[in-house]
């Protein structure tokens, strides 16, 4: 079953095909499994999501 991991400090999320792959990534590349929250992903969850951020306007004095 698919697994998603979320970093405890910076909220980075990564999806994996299974928990074993997620644990290997967290251990080797992510600083250890203690730094991540593991979540089982239901099959119906969309693979891609689109987010939109509003740009903040900055005024420059002339």
Backbone as JSON Lines, residues from 0, in Angstrom:
{"i":0,"aa":"X","n":[0.84,-1.17,0.0],"ca":[0.0,0.0,0.0],"c":[0.89,1.24,0.0]}
{"i":1,"aa":"X","n":[0.45,2.28,-0.66],"ca":[1.23,3.5,-0.79],"c":[1.41,4.18,0.57]}
{"i":2,"aa":"X","n":[2.51,4.92,0.68],"ca":[2.85,5.59,1.93],"c":[3.35,6.99,1.62]}
{"i":3,"aa":"X","n":[2.93,7.94,2.44],"ca":[3.4,9.31,2.29],"c":[4.12,9.68,3.58]}
{"i":4,"aa":"X","n":[5.29,10.33,3.43],"ca":[6.01,10.78,4.62],"c":[6.04,12.31,4.62]}
{"i":5,"aa":"X","n":[5.95,12.87,5.82],"ca":[5.98,14.31,5.99],"c":[7.07,14.65,7.0]}
{"i":6,"aa":"X","n":[7.97,15.54,6.62],"ca":[9.05,15.93,7.51],"c":[8.5,16.73,8.68]}
{"i":7,"aa":"X","n":[8.99,16.47,9.86],"ca":[8.46,17.11,11.07],"c":[8.8,18.6,11.16]}
{"i":8,"aa":"X","n":[9.92,19.02,10.57],"ca":[10.34,20.41,10.71],"c":[9.88,21.31,9.57]}
{"i":9,"aa":"X","n":[9.99,20.84,8.31],"ca":[9.71,21.74,7.19],"c":[8.48,21.33,6.36]}
{"i":10,"aa":"X","n":[7.71,20.36,6.8],"ca":[6.47,19.92,6.14],"c":[6.66,19.41,4.71]}
{"i":11,"aa":"X","n":[7.88,19.03,4.35],"ca":[8.11,18.42,3.03],"c":[7.37,17.09,2.98]}
{"i":12,"aa":"X","n":[6.67,16.83,1.87],"ca":[5.93,15.57,1.72],"c":[6.45,14.81,0.52]}
{"i":13,"aa":"X","n":[6.61,13.5,0.69],"ca":[7.06,12.64,-0.4],"c":[6.21,11.38,-0.37]}
{"i":14,"aa":"X","n":[5.77,10.94,-1.53],"ca":[4.93,9.75,-1.64],"c":[5.77,8.59,-2.18]}
{"i":15,"aa":"X","n":[5.53,7.4,-1.64],"ca":[6.24,6.19,-2.05],"c":[5.24,5.07,-2.33]}
{"i":16,"aa":"X","n":[5.68,4.1,-3.09],"ca":[4.83,2.97,-3.45],"c":[4.52,2.09,-2.24]}
{"i":17,"aa":"X","n":[5.44,2.02,-1.29],"ca":[5.21,1.21,-0.09],"c":[6.01,1.77,1.09]}
{"i":18,"aa":"X","n":[5.7,1.28,2.27],"ca":[6.33,1.8,3.5],"c":[7.81,1.46,3.55]}
{"i":19,"aa":"X","n":[8.2,0.3,3.04],"ca":[9.62,-0.07,3.06],"c":[10.47,0.96,2.3]}
{"i":20,"aa":"X","n":[9.99,1.38,1.14],"ca":[10.71,2.38,0.35],"c":[10.77,3.71,1.1]}
{"i":21,"aa":"X","n":[9.68,4.08,1.75],"ca":[9.64,5.33,2.51],"c":[10.62,5.29,3.68]}
{"i":22,"aa":"X","n":[10.68,4.17,4.37],"ca":[11.61,4.03,5.5],"c":[13.06,4.07,5.03]}
{"i":23,"aa":"X","n":[13.35,3.42,3.9],"ca":[14.72,3.46,3.36],"c":[15.12,4.88,3.02]}
{"i":24,"aa":"X","n":[14.22,5.61,2.36],"ca":[14.52,7.0,2.02],"c":[14.77,7.83,3.28]}
{"i":25,"aa":"X","n":[13.87,7.7,4.25],"ca":[13.99,8.48,5.48],"c":[15.29,8.17,6.21]}
{"i":26,"aa":"X","n":[15.69,6.93,6.2],"ca":[16.91,6.51,6.9],"c":[18.16,6.99,6.18]}
{"i":27,"aa":"X","n":[18.2,6.86,4.86],"ca":[19.41,7.16,4.1],"c":[19.5,8.65,3.75]}
{"i":28,"aa":"X","n":[18.44,9.23,3.22],"ca":[18.48,10.6,2.71],"c":[17.86,11.63,3.66]}
{"i":29,"aa":"X","n":[16.96,11.2,4.51],"ca":[16.16,12.15,5.29],"c":[16.56,12.34,6.72]}
{"i":30,"aa":"X","n":[17.71,11.82,7.14],"ca":[18.17,12.06,8.5],"c":[17.6,11.13,9.55]}
{"i":31,"aa":"X","n":[16.93,10.07,9.14],"ca":[16.39,9.1,10.09],"c":[14.87,9.12,10.14]}
{"i":32,"aa":"X","n":[14.31,7.98,10.5],"ca":[12.85,7.84,10.51],"c":[12.2,8.69,11.6]}
{"i":33,"aa":"X","n":[12.96,9.08,12.62],"ca":[12.39,9.9,13.7],"c":[12.04,11.31,13.23]}
{"i":34,"aa":"X","n":[12.59,11.74,12.1],"ca":[12.32,13.07,11.57],"c":[11.08,13.12,10.68]}
{"i":35,"aa":"X","n":[10.41,11.99,10.47],"ca":[9.3,11.91,9.52],"c":[8.06,11.33,10.16]}
{"i":36,"aa":"X","n":[6.89,11.74,9.66],"ca":[5.61,11.17,10.03],"c":[5.15,10.32,8.85]}
{"i":37,"aa":"X","n":[4.83,9.05,9.11],"ca":[4.43,8.11,8.07],"c":[2.91,8.0,8.04]}
{"i":38,"aa":"X","n":[2.34,8.1,6.82],"ca":[0.9,8.04,6.63],"c":[0.58,7.07,5.5]}
{"i":39,"aa":"X","n":[-0.39,6.18,5.72],"ca":[-0.85,5.28,4.66],"c":[-1.77,6.08,3.75]}
{"i":40,"aa":"X","n":[-1.55,5.95,2.44],"ca":[-2.31,6.72,1.46],"c":[-3.37,5.82,0.83]}
{"i":41,"aa":"X","n":[-4.64,6.23,0.87],"ca":[-5.67,5.44,0.2],"c":[-5.48,5.48,-1.32]}
{"i":42,"aa":"X","n":[-5.92,4.45,-1.98],"ca":[-5.73,4.34,-3.43],"c":[-6.47,5.44,-4.19]}
{"i":43,"aa":"X","n":[-7.52,6.01,-3.62],"ca":[-8.32,7.0,-4.32],"c":[-7.72,8.41,-4.29]}
{"i":44,"aa":"X","n":[-6.63,8.61,-3.52],"ca":[-6.03,9.95,-3.45],"c":[-5.41,10.32,-4.79]}
{"i":45,"aa":"X","n":[-5.66,11.54,-5.27],"ca":[-5.06,11.94,-6.54],"c":[-3.54,12.01,-6.43]}
{"i":46,"aa":"X","n":[-2.85,11.67,-7.49],"ca":[-1.39,11.66,-7.47],"c":[-0.82,13.07,-7.51]}
{"i":47,"aa":"X","n":[-1.49,13.98,-8.19],"ca":[-0.97,15.34,-8.33],"c":[-2.0,16.32,-7.81]}
{"i":48,"aa":"X","n":[-1.55,17.34,-7.15],"ca":[-2.43,18.41,-6.72],"c":[-1.87,19.72,-7.24]}
{"i":49,"aa":"X","n":[-2.75,20.64,-7.46],"ca":[-2.34,21.95,-7.95],"c":[-2.59,22.96,-6.84]}
{"i":50,"aa":"X","n":[-1.58,23.72,-6.51],"ca":[-1.76,24.77,-5.52],"c":[-1.46,26.1,-6.18]}
{"i":51,"aa":"X","n":[-2.1,27.11,-5.68],"ca":[-1.9,28.44,-6.24],"c":[-1.56,29.38,-5.09]}
{"i":52,"aa":"X","n":[-0.47,30.13,-5.25],"ca":[-0.08,31.09,-4.24],"c":[-0.2,32.49,-4.83]}
{"i":53,"aa":"X","n":[-0.7,33.39,-4.03],"ca":[-0.81,34.76,-4.47],"c":[0.52,35.47,-4.27]}
{"i":54,"aa":"X","n":[0.95,36.18,-5.28],"ca":[2.21,36.92,-5.18],"c":[1.99,38.16,-4.33]}
{"i":55,"aa":"X","n":[2.96,38.44,-3.48],"ca":[2.87,39.62,-2.64],"c":[3.46,40.82,-3.38]}
{"i":56,"aa":"X","n":[2.7,41.91,-3.4],"ca":[3.16,43.09,-4.12],"c":[4.19,43.83,-3.28]}
{"i":57,"aa":"X","n":[5.23,44.29,-3.96],"ca":[6.25,45.07,-3.29],"c":[6.36,46.42,-4.0]}
{"i":58,"aa":"X","n":[6.29,47.49,-3.25],"ca":[6.4,48.82,-3.83],"c":[7.82,49.35,-3.62]}
{"i":59,"aa":"X","n":[8.34,49.93,-4.64],"ca":[9.69,50.48,-4.59],"c":[9.59,51.99,-4.7]}
{"i":60,"aa":"X","n":[10.25,52.7,-3.78],"ca":[10.24,54.17,-3.84],"c":[11.09,54.64,-5.01]}
{"i":61,"aa":"X","n":[10.6,55.66,-5.7],"ca":[11.34,56.17,-6.86],"c":[12.01,57.46,-6.53]}
